[in-house]
Every structure is written in C-alpha cells, then in structure tokens.
Coordinates of C-alpha atoms in Angstrom, one line a residue:
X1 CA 3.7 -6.1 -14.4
X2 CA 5.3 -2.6 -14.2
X3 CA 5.5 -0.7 -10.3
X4 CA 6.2 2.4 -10.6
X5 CA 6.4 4.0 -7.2
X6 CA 6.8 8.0 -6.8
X7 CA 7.6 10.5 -4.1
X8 CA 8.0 14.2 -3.6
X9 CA 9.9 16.6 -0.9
X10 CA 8.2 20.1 -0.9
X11 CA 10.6 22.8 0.1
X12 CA 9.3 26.6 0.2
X13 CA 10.5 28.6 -1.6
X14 CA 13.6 26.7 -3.1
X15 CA 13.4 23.8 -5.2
X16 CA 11.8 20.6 -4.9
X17 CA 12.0 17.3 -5.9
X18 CA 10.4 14.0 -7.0
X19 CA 12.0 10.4 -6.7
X20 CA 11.0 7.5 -8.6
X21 CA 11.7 3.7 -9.2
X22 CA 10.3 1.5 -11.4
X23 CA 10.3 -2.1 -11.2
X24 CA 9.4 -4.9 -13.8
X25 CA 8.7 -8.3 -12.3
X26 CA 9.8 -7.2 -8.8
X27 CA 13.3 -6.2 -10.3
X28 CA 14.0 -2.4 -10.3
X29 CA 15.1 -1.3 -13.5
X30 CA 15.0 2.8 -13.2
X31 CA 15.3 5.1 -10.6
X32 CA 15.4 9.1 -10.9
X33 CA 15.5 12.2 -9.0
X34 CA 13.9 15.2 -11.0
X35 CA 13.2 18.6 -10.2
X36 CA 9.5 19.3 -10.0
X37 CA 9.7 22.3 -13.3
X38 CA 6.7 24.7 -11.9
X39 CA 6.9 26.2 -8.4
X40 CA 4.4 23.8 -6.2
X41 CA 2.6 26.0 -3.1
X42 CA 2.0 23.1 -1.1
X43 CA 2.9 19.1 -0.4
X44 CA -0.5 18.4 -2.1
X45 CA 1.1 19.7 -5.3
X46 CA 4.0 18.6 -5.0
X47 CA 2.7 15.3 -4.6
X48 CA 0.6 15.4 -7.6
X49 CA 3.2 16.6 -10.0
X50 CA 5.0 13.5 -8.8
X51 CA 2.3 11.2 -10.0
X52 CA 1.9 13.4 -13.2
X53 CA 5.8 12.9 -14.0
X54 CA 5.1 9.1 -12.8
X55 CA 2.4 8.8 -15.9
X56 CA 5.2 9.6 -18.4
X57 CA 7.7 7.3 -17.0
X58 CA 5.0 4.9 -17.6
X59 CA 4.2 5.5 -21.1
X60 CA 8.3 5.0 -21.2
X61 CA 8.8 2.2 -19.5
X62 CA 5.2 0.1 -20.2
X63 CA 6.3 -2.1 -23.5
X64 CA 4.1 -5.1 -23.4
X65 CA 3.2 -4.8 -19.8
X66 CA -0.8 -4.6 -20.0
X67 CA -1.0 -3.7 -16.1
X68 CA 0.5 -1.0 -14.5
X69 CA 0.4 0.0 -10.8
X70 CA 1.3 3.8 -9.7
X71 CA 2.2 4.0 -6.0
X72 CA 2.3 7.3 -3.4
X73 CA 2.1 7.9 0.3
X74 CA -0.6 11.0 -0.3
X75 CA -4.0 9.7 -0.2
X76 CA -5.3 13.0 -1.3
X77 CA -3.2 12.8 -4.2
X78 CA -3.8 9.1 -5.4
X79 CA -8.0 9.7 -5.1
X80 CA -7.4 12.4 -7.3
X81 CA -5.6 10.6 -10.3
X82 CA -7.8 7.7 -9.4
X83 CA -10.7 10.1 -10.3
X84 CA -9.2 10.2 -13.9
X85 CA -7.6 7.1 -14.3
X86 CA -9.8 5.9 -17.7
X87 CA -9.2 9.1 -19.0
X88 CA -5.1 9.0 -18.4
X89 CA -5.5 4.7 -19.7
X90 CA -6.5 6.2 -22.9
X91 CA -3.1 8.0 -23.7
X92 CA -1.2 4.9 -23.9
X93 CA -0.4 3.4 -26.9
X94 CA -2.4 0.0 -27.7
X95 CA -5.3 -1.0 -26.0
X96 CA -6.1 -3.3 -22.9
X97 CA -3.6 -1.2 -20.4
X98 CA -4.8 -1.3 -16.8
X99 CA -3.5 1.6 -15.0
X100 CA -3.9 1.6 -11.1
X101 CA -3.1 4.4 -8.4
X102 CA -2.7 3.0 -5.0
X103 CA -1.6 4.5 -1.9
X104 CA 1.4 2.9 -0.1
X105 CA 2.9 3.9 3.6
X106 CA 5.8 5.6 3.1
X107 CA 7.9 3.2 5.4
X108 CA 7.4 0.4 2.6
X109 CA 10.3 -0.9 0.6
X110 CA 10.4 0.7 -2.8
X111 CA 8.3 3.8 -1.2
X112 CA 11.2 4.6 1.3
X113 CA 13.3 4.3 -2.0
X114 CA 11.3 7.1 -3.7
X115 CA 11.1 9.1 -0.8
X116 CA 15.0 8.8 -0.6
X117 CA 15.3 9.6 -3.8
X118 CA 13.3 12.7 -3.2
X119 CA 15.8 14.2 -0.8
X120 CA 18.7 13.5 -3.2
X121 CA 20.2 10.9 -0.8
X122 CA 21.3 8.1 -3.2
X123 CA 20.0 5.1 -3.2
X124 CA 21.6 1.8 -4.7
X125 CA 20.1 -0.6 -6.7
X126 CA 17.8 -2.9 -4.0
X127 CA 18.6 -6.5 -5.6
X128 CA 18.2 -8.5 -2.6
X129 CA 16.1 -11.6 -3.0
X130 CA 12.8 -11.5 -1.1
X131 CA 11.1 -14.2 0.1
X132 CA 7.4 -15.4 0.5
X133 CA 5.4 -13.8 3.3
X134 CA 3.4 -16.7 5.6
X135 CA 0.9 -15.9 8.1
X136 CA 1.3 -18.4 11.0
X137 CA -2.3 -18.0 12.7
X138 CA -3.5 -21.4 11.2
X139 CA -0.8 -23.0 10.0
X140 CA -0.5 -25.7 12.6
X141 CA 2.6 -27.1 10.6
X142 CA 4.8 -24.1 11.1
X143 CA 3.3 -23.5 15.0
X144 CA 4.0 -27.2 16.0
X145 CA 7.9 -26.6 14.4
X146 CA 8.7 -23.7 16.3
X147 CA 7.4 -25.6 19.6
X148 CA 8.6 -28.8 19.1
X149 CA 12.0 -28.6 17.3
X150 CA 13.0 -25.7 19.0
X151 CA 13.7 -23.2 16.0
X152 CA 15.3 -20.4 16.2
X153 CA 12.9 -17.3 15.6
X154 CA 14.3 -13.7 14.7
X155 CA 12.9 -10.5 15.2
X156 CA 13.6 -6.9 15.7
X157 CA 12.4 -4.4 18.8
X158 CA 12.8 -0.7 18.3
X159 CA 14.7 0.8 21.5
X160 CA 13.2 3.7 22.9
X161 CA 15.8 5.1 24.9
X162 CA 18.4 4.6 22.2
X163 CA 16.5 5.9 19.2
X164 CA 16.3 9.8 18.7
X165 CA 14.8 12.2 16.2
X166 CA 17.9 11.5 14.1
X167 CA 18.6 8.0 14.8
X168 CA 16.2 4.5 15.5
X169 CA 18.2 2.4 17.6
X170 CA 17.1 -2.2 16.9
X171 CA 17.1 -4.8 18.9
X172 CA 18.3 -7.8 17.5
X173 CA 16.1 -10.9 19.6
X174 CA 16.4 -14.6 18.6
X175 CA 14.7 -17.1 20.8
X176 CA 13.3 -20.3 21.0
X177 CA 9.9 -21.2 22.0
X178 CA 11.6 -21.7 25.5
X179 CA 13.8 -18.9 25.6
X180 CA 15.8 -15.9 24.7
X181 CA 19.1 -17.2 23.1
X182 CA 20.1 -13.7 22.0
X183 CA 19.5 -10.2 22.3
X184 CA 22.6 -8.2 22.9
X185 CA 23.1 -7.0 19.6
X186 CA 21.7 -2.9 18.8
X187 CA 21.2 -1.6 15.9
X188 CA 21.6 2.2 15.9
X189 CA 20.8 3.4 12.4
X190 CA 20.7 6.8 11.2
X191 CA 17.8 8.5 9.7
X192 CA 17.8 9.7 5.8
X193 CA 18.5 7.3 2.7
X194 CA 16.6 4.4 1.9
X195 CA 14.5 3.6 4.9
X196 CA 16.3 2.4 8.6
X197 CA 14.6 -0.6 8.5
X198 CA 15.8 -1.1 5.1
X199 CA 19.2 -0.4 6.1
X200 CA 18.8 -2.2 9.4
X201 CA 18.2 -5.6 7.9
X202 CA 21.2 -5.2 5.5
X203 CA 23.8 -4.5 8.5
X204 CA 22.3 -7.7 10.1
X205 CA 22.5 -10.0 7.2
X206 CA 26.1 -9.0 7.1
X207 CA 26.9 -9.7 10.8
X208 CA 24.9 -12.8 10.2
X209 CA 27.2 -13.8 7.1
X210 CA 30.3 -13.0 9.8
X211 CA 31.7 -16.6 10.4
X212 CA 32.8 -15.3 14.1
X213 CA 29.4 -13.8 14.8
X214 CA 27.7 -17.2 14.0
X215 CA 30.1 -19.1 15.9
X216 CA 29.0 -17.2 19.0
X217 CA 25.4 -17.6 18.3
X218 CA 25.9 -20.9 17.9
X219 CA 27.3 -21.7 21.5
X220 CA 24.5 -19.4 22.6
X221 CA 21.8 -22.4 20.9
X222 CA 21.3 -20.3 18.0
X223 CA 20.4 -22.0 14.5
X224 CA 20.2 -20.1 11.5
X225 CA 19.0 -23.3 9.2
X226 CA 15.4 -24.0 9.4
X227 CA 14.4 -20.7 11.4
X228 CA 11.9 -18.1 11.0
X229 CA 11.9 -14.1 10.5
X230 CA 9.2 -12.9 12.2
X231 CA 7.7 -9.6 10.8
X232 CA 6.6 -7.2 13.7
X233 CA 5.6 -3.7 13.6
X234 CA 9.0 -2.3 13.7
X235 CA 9.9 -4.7 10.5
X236 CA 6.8 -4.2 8.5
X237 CA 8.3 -2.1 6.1
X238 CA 10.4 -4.9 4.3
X239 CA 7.4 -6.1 3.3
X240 CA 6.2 -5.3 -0.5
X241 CA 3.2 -5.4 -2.0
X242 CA 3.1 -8.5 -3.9
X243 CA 3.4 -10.8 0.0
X244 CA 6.6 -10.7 -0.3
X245 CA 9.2 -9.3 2.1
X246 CA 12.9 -8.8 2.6
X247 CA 15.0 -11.2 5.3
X248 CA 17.2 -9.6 8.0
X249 CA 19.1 -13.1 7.6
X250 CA 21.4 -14.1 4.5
X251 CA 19.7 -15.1 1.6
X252 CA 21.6 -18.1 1.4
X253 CA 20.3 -19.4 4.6
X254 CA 17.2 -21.3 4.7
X255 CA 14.2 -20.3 6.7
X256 CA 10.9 -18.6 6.3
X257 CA 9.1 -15.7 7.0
X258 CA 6.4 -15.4 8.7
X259 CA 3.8 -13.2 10.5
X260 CA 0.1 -12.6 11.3
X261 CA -2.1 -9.7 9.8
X262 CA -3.6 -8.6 12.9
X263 CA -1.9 -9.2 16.1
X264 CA 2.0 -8.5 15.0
X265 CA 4.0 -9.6 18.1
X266 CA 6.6 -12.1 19.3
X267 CA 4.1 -13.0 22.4
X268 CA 1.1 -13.9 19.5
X269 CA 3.6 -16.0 18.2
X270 CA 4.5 -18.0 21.1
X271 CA 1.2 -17.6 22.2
X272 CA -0.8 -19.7 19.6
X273 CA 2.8 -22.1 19.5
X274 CA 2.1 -22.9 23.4
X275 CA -0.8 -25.7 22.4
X276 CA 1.6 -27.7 19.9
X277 CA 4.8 -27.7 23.1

C-alpha cells in the first residue's frame, strides 16, 4: 500500500509551498518541499495544487502497489478530487489501481510532517516503530491488569498556563490505579516542525531511556515493563491511520497502548478499571 500525504502553506503575494511524504508499508520512503509553479489566490488552491502535485508523485512512486491512499487536512479540497477520482485512476499505467482521497486532521503523524514540510522546516526521517492501538472499553483482561497488578499507566496533559501561542507546554503523569506516582516532569515544546506532540513523545522517550531518570521513577513505584500508554486528546496525534500509534516510552520497553474511541480520558480509564480492584 502506498500513503502519500500532502500539505500546502498559502502566502500572499510571495511564494508558496507544498510538503509531501510518501510511505510504503508504513515506512516513509520520500519526502519533498516544492514550490507551488502558478500563483494560487487562496488556501483552497493552494491546497488543490498540493493534491494535483500529490497525483504525480503517485504515478512515481506506485510500482506494483494496486492501492493508493492520497491524504489532506482541506475537506473542500479532498471532495473535489474525490469527485474525479475514476477519471484521475485511469492515467495510471496498468489496470486495477485503487486511488483514494481522504481527509486527515492536520495534527496527525505524517500530516504534521507534510504540513512541516510546507513551511520549509525540515523534517527527519520518522522511523520510530509504532505499535498497535487497543481500545480498553471491553477488554476485561487489560482493565482487570491495570487494577489488580498495579501497572503503571502513562499519559500526557497539556498545561494551560504554561503553553502560549508559540509554545504547548506537557505534563508528563504516570499513575497507578491507586495513585499518582509521577507528574513533575513539563514538557515545554515549541511550535513549528513536525508536530509538538510529535516532538513531545520523542524528548520523553529519551528521558525515559536516561538510566538516572528511571532510577528515580523507580523509587517513586514507577514500572516501565508491562505498562500502558494511554492515548488522550492531547496525544491523539501519534496515532496513524492504519490503528497504529507512536509510544512516548522506548520502543525497547514492553507495554501497550491503549485508549477508547469516545470518552478519551485518564478518569474513563480508571473509571471502567474501578469494578476489576
């Protein structure tokens, strides 16, 4: 399967830009910033020469892939190339090529890499594993574990009076069905590049990887091994499309990640774990 997910920045009256990455099996193999070539009057334009310029990195990139998905943040844009999608699936070479246009929030993943990319900020390659997405709502096996082996869960809370329009300041909170172990640790991260959350959970998988920093945690009754990540609102934007997501802890540790559809929050959680304690 190939992504391909595109972004544009409109600027008036100077030059503006698309970003793209591609992805092939969840691994990113291109990524581009290109100026759009006309003079765009508005977003919507600009939007819709990035999914134009999106098409032809597809008809590159496509090989053998048979299905192709086309993300971008401007619904107005993605209904009207979903409009003539059979029309743009019959310029590729071969036959049987499903072409899809789908809008994506702009705070996702690979979207907040496209947007980056948009703005010229550069972006690195994003090769961090990710790890299967599990909604806890019925799943009595991972419920009953948090309440009755006291696992560690981890989450993030946005900090109001921290955060500004140029900065969003985390929280870093790990507790136990019981309690709070931890939740000293801020994350002010500025705005611009690949996403703050993005950037967030890399700066807290390194302090997690810090021996020192997971000594303290430790005498504080924190267990990395066997925990959980939960995914909250201010975290939903590690999460891909395929229900998948990035981890704010080391890849080498094992846990899980977990979160419900609906109803995002720690006290959900904790909530539905109260009947197993």
């Amino acid at each position: 399967m190939l992504e391909i997910y595109c972004d544009s920045s409109y600027n008036e009256n100077e030059d503006s830009y698309i970003g793209c990455t591609v992805l092939r099996g969840g691994r990113q193999i291109h990524q581009s910033t290109t100026r759009v070539p006309a003079s765009p009057e508005n977003n919507l334009e600009c939007e819709l020469d990035a999914l134009d310029f999106a098409v032809s990195l597809a008809r590159i990139f496509c090989g053998t892939d048979k299905e192709i998905f086309i993300y971008n943040d401007s619904t107005e844009a993605v209904r009207a190339f979903q409009a003539k999608r059979v029309e743009i699936e019959k310029e590729f070479p071969g036959s049987g090529v499903s072409l899809n246009f789908e809008y994506i929030p702009r705070e996702k993943v690979h979207q907040a890499t496209a947007d980056s990319l948009s703005k010229k900020f550069p972006v690195f390659f994003l090769d961090v594993l990710s790890f299967e997405v599990e909604s806890f709502s019925r799943r009595e096996d991972i419920l009953s574990d948090i309440a009755r082996n006291e696992r560690s869960v981890f989450y993030l809370e946005k900090v109001p009076e921290e955060s500004t329009n140029k900065k969003t300041c985390y929280r870093l909170v790990i507790r136990s069905f019981k309690k709070i172990l931890s939740d000293d640790r801020l994350y002010p991260i500025k705005k611009g590049g690949p996403g703050t959350q993005v950037r967030a959970a890399e700066q807290i998988r390194k302090d997690l990887s810090d021996p020192e920093i997971r000594s303290d945690l430790e005498v504080k009754g924190v267990r990395l091994e066997n925990s959980y990540f939960l995914l909250t609102d201010e975290t939903w934007g590690l999460r891909g499309t395929d229900n998948q997501a990035q981890s704010i802890l080391p890849t080498t540790v094992p846990h899980r990640i977990i979160c419900d559809e609906v109803d995002r929050s720690p006290e959900n959680l904790f909530m539905r774990a109260e009947r197993f304690s």
